[in-house]
Amino acid sequence: MALIVKKFGGSSVATPDKMRAIVNRVLKGEQPGDKIVIVVSAMGDTTDDLVSLANEVTSKPIGREMDMLLSVGEQISIALMAMAFQEAGHKAISFTGAQAGITTSSAFNKGRILDIQPDRILNALNDGNIVIVAGFQGITDIGDITTLGRGGSDTTAVAIAGAMNADVCEIYTDVDGVYSSDPRVVPTAVKMQEITYGEMLEMARLGAGVMQPRAVEMGSRFNVPIHVRSTFNDHQGTMIQEAYSMEIKQYMIRGVADDKNVAKVTVLGIPNKPGYAYQVFSELADKNIDVDMIVQSVRVANEGETDITFTISRSDLIAAKEVLDHLCKELGANNVLIDDKMAKVSIVGAGMAGHPGIAAGVFGVLGENDINIEIISTSEISISCLISEENVEKAVKAIHARFFDEH
Amino acid sequence: MALIVKKFGGSSVATPDKMRAIVNRVLKGEQPGDKIVIVVSAMGDTTDDLVSLANEVTSKPIGREMDMLLSVGEQISIALMAMAFQEAGHKAISFTGAQAGITTSSAFNKGRILDIQPDRILNALNDGNIVIVAGFQGITDIGDITTLGRGGSDTTAVAIAGAMNADVCEIYTDVDGVYSSDPRVVPTAVKMQEITYGEMLEMARLGAGVMQPRAVEMGSRFNVPIHVRSTFNDHQGTMIQEAYSMEIKQYMIRGVADDKNVAKVTVLGIPNKPGYAYQVFSELADKNIDVDMIVQSVRVANEGETDITFTISRSDLIAAKEVLDHLCKELGANNVLIDDKMAKVSIVGAGMAGHPGIAAGVFGVLGENDINIEIISTSEISISCLISEENVEKAVKAIHARFFDEH
């Protein structure tokens, strides 16, 4: 007897046939006394179609009306899913975000969940229903409909699981778990049985795409075990949780991630005085441009000037260039250099903290493969190296081989 | 300065272009200080498409989930309409039935409006918004979404106008008002400037299709003037209201309506004893079969038996036949005769009450045209005759000519 929250994404509910497949699977796996909450996204391309419709009407839709429009997608899915369960002979009921008691901030298009009052969900479960909840949406305190932005349905599922103290939140995806690296790049990548919230967050931050960091953070905050598994088979997936549940063989490194959405920016010849570096980064922050790795180097030949190199997302390049060109003049810097053919390769693992040899191992592997490291950054549970984009696959394979294949 | 509720149906908002046309028209007609509430239906075929989707999932959708699904159609319309007004530079905001404060009974698919609390609408109007409200939907006291059934959007518009004490509720349709008869059948049909709620209700009941009786009843209850007018031009339409606003030429007869959805049923040889007729009609009522005109005739040759003839909708024929065949055996009646090629032609007018000659005029016209009258029924403001379907057009034209063309 367990309380289980299951989340199915848009491709899993894209057609009535696929919905029936989910119904069969859920009912087959149901144990006597289980209470099941299902969170679904909009069917297939519904959201894109709605966005196109809005674009036919206006080039600059206001957030509130966009959310009024987009929330419809999940509402269609929940109604049809409830009908599919009823057709299969099981009691079921659908709830919008509002009916599920999900209150969010009034930041339209990117609402944050402030509170969940799951009374109606609980009552419906106690009445023997499978409860279907619309992902990706909530309601403000004055009753406006909001959507949660990217990864919204995962966040809904984990938040409900947290609010109801569920035994597990199952996230069904098109991969069957979290791998030590992208299996399409590294054929020997291994599926992890378990991973900690911290490691998963670091993997996500560093480019591994399985789950949005938001949902993982929510899981960490409420200590909800998240089971990432396949929509298409019954295999055990990967459990994301606070700590390892058993004495599994402790890999020092849990995964190798890469991120190709990286550009390197260098501002040359900034006067080497206090406050100048601050001004660069504060003006970038004002434009919502995230800066990742940073290196500042004083010139040996001219101690009065310094060069600052950092990385940003490639999508922010145009906006950053504008800020920096203007700043160059103001600060009297010499020039701005941009390289948009860079990438970041990272290793992640909570076990590496006590093993200083890991970093040396990474650098050694890259050196053996003639891959130049431009910047290095580290956290307690990760090491990242900025390298040329053309070397990414080689680097990921070599690092993965060094730390996984030898075991 | 006026408070005006305008309702646009599904064909009027079928595409973004048509929505823009409405926006232009509304803004062009806006007077300084006007407060405007717009009620819209789902775009074009949206509702049909949603029904098809449900049918792919289940053959017997549960009402609650069907309403969860169908209410989406109006939600899409209101979001896009609000965007269209915003794009045109006017403040606008959309409200679902729930947000508009519309509480209904929990009779899914045919909810009745119990209460409207228009606080949010009022506040938004006072903030300078044009307010767009989803027609056809409301919410129960526990927060479930309901739809209102046929004519739902008209009912929403009139109910909001009533709750807000609006100056007028404008219903935009594909005809430019209420005519004395169907202009496709009677080319000389005249558009009425004014008609009373009672006359309009009688016209609708007797087969004139412009407005659903529900919305007219709502208008009558709250004394909201309803202006039925064209989506496509600016002509004055027909005002439905409590009484005539001026000394217009008082037609005794306001309109000629016909209804071809009529079947005549005769039960032969019922024992002529008290309670037997009651049993026939109560068992039909139990099956939700509406009986309209009724004639009971005692046979001259056999006073122990009676024949009962009545009319029902053709769509109820199969269900009625089942009830009656069974009853025939039980009551010892002889036989059930059915004629599904009948029709009803009616004249309506509050002015006819004091003019007994009107009925004679109608019967005379039909007689002159060799049209046999099978049953006659009358109300205070109408006279209806059951005739053969093949004679309907001839009858409507002849009656219309008799009472309108002579003036």
Coordinates of C-alpha atoms in Angstrom, one line a residue, chain A residues 16 20 43 50 53-54 56-62 64-66 68-69 71-72 75-76 78-80 82-84 86-87 92-96 99 120 142-145, chain B residues 16 20 43 50 53-54 56-62 64-66 68-69 71-72 75-76 78-80 82-84 86-87 92-96 99 120 142-145:
Chain A
P16 CA -5.8 8.4 -27.3
R20 CA -4.8 3.8 -23.3
M43 CA -0.7 16.2 -25.7
L50 CA -1.6 27.2 -29.1
L53 CA -2.5 30.7 -32.7
A54 CA -1.5 33.4 -30.3
E56 CA -1.5 35.0 -35.3
V57 CA -3.2 37.5 -33.1
T58 CA -0.3 39.4 -31.5
S59 CA 3.4 39.6 -31.7
K60 CA 3.7 40.4 -28.0
P61 CA 1.2 38.4 -26.0
I62 CA 0.7 39.5 -22.4
R64 CA -1.6 36.5 -18.2
E65 CA -3.5 35.8 -21.4
M66 CA -0.8 33.5 -22.7
M68 CA -5.0 31.5 -19.9
L69 CA -4.4 30.1 -23.4
S71 CA -3.1 26.0 -19.6
V72 CA -5.8 24.6 -21.9
Q75 CA -6.8 20.5 -19.2
I76 CA -7.5 18.6 -22.4
I78 CA -6.5 15.4 -17.9
A79 CA -10.1 15.2 -19.1
L80 CA -9.2 12.6 -21.7
A82 CA -9.8 10.5 -16.7
M83 CA -12.2 9.3 -19.4
A84 CA -9.7 6.6 -20.5
Q86 CA -13.3 5.3 -16.6
E87 CA -13.6 3.5 -19.9
A92 CA -10.9 8.4 -11.9
I93 CA -11.2 12.2 -11.6
S94 CA -9.3 15.1 -13.2
F95 CA -8.2 18.2 -11.5
T96 CA -6.8 21.5 -12.9
Q99 CA -8.6 22.3 -8.2
R120 CA -9.5 17.4 -2.9
I142 CA -6.7 36.1 -6.8
G143 CA -7.6 33.2 -9.0
D144 CA -5.6 33.9 -12.2
I145 CA -4.3 30.9 -14.0
Chain B
P16 CA -8.0 35.4 -35.7
R20 CA -9.8 41.4 -35.3
M43 CA -14.0 29.2 -32.1
L50 CA -13.2 18.1 -28.7
L53 CA -11.5 13.5 -29.3
A54 CA -13.5 12.3 -26.4
E56 CA -11.9 8.3 -29.5
V57 CA -11.3 7.6 -25.8
T58 CA -14.7 6.5 -24.6
S59 CA -18.2 5.9 -25.9
K60 CA -19.9 7.1 -22.7
P61 CA -18.0 10.1 -21.3
I62 CA -18.9 11.0 -17.8
R64 CA -17.8 16.0 -15.3
E65 CA -14.9 15.1 -17.5
M66 CA -16.8 16.1 -20.6
M68 CA -13.6 19.7 -18.1
L69 CA -12.8 19.1 -21.8
S71 CA -14.9 24.3 -21.4
V72 CA -11.5 24.6 -22.9
Q75 CA -11.1 29.5 -22.7
I76 CA -9.1 29.6 -25.9
I78 CA -11.3 34.6 -24.5
A79 CA -7.5 34.5 -24.3
L80 CA -7.1 35.2 -28.0
A82 CA -8.1 39.7 -25.0
M83 CA -4.8 39.5 -26.9
A84 CA -6.5 40.9 -30.0
Q86 CA -4.4 44.4 -26.4
E87 CA -2.7 44.3 -29.9
A92 CA -8.5 44.0 -21.9
I93 CA -8.7 41.0 -19.6
S94 CA -10.2 37.6 -20.0
F95 CA -12.2 35.7 -17.4
T96 CA -13.3 32.1 -17.3
Q99 CA -13.3 34.0 -12.6
R120 CA -13.8 41.0 -10.6
I142 CA -17.0 22.9 -4.8
G143 CA -15.0 24.2 -7.8
D144 CA -15.9 21.8 -10.6
I145 CA -16.2 23.2 -14.1

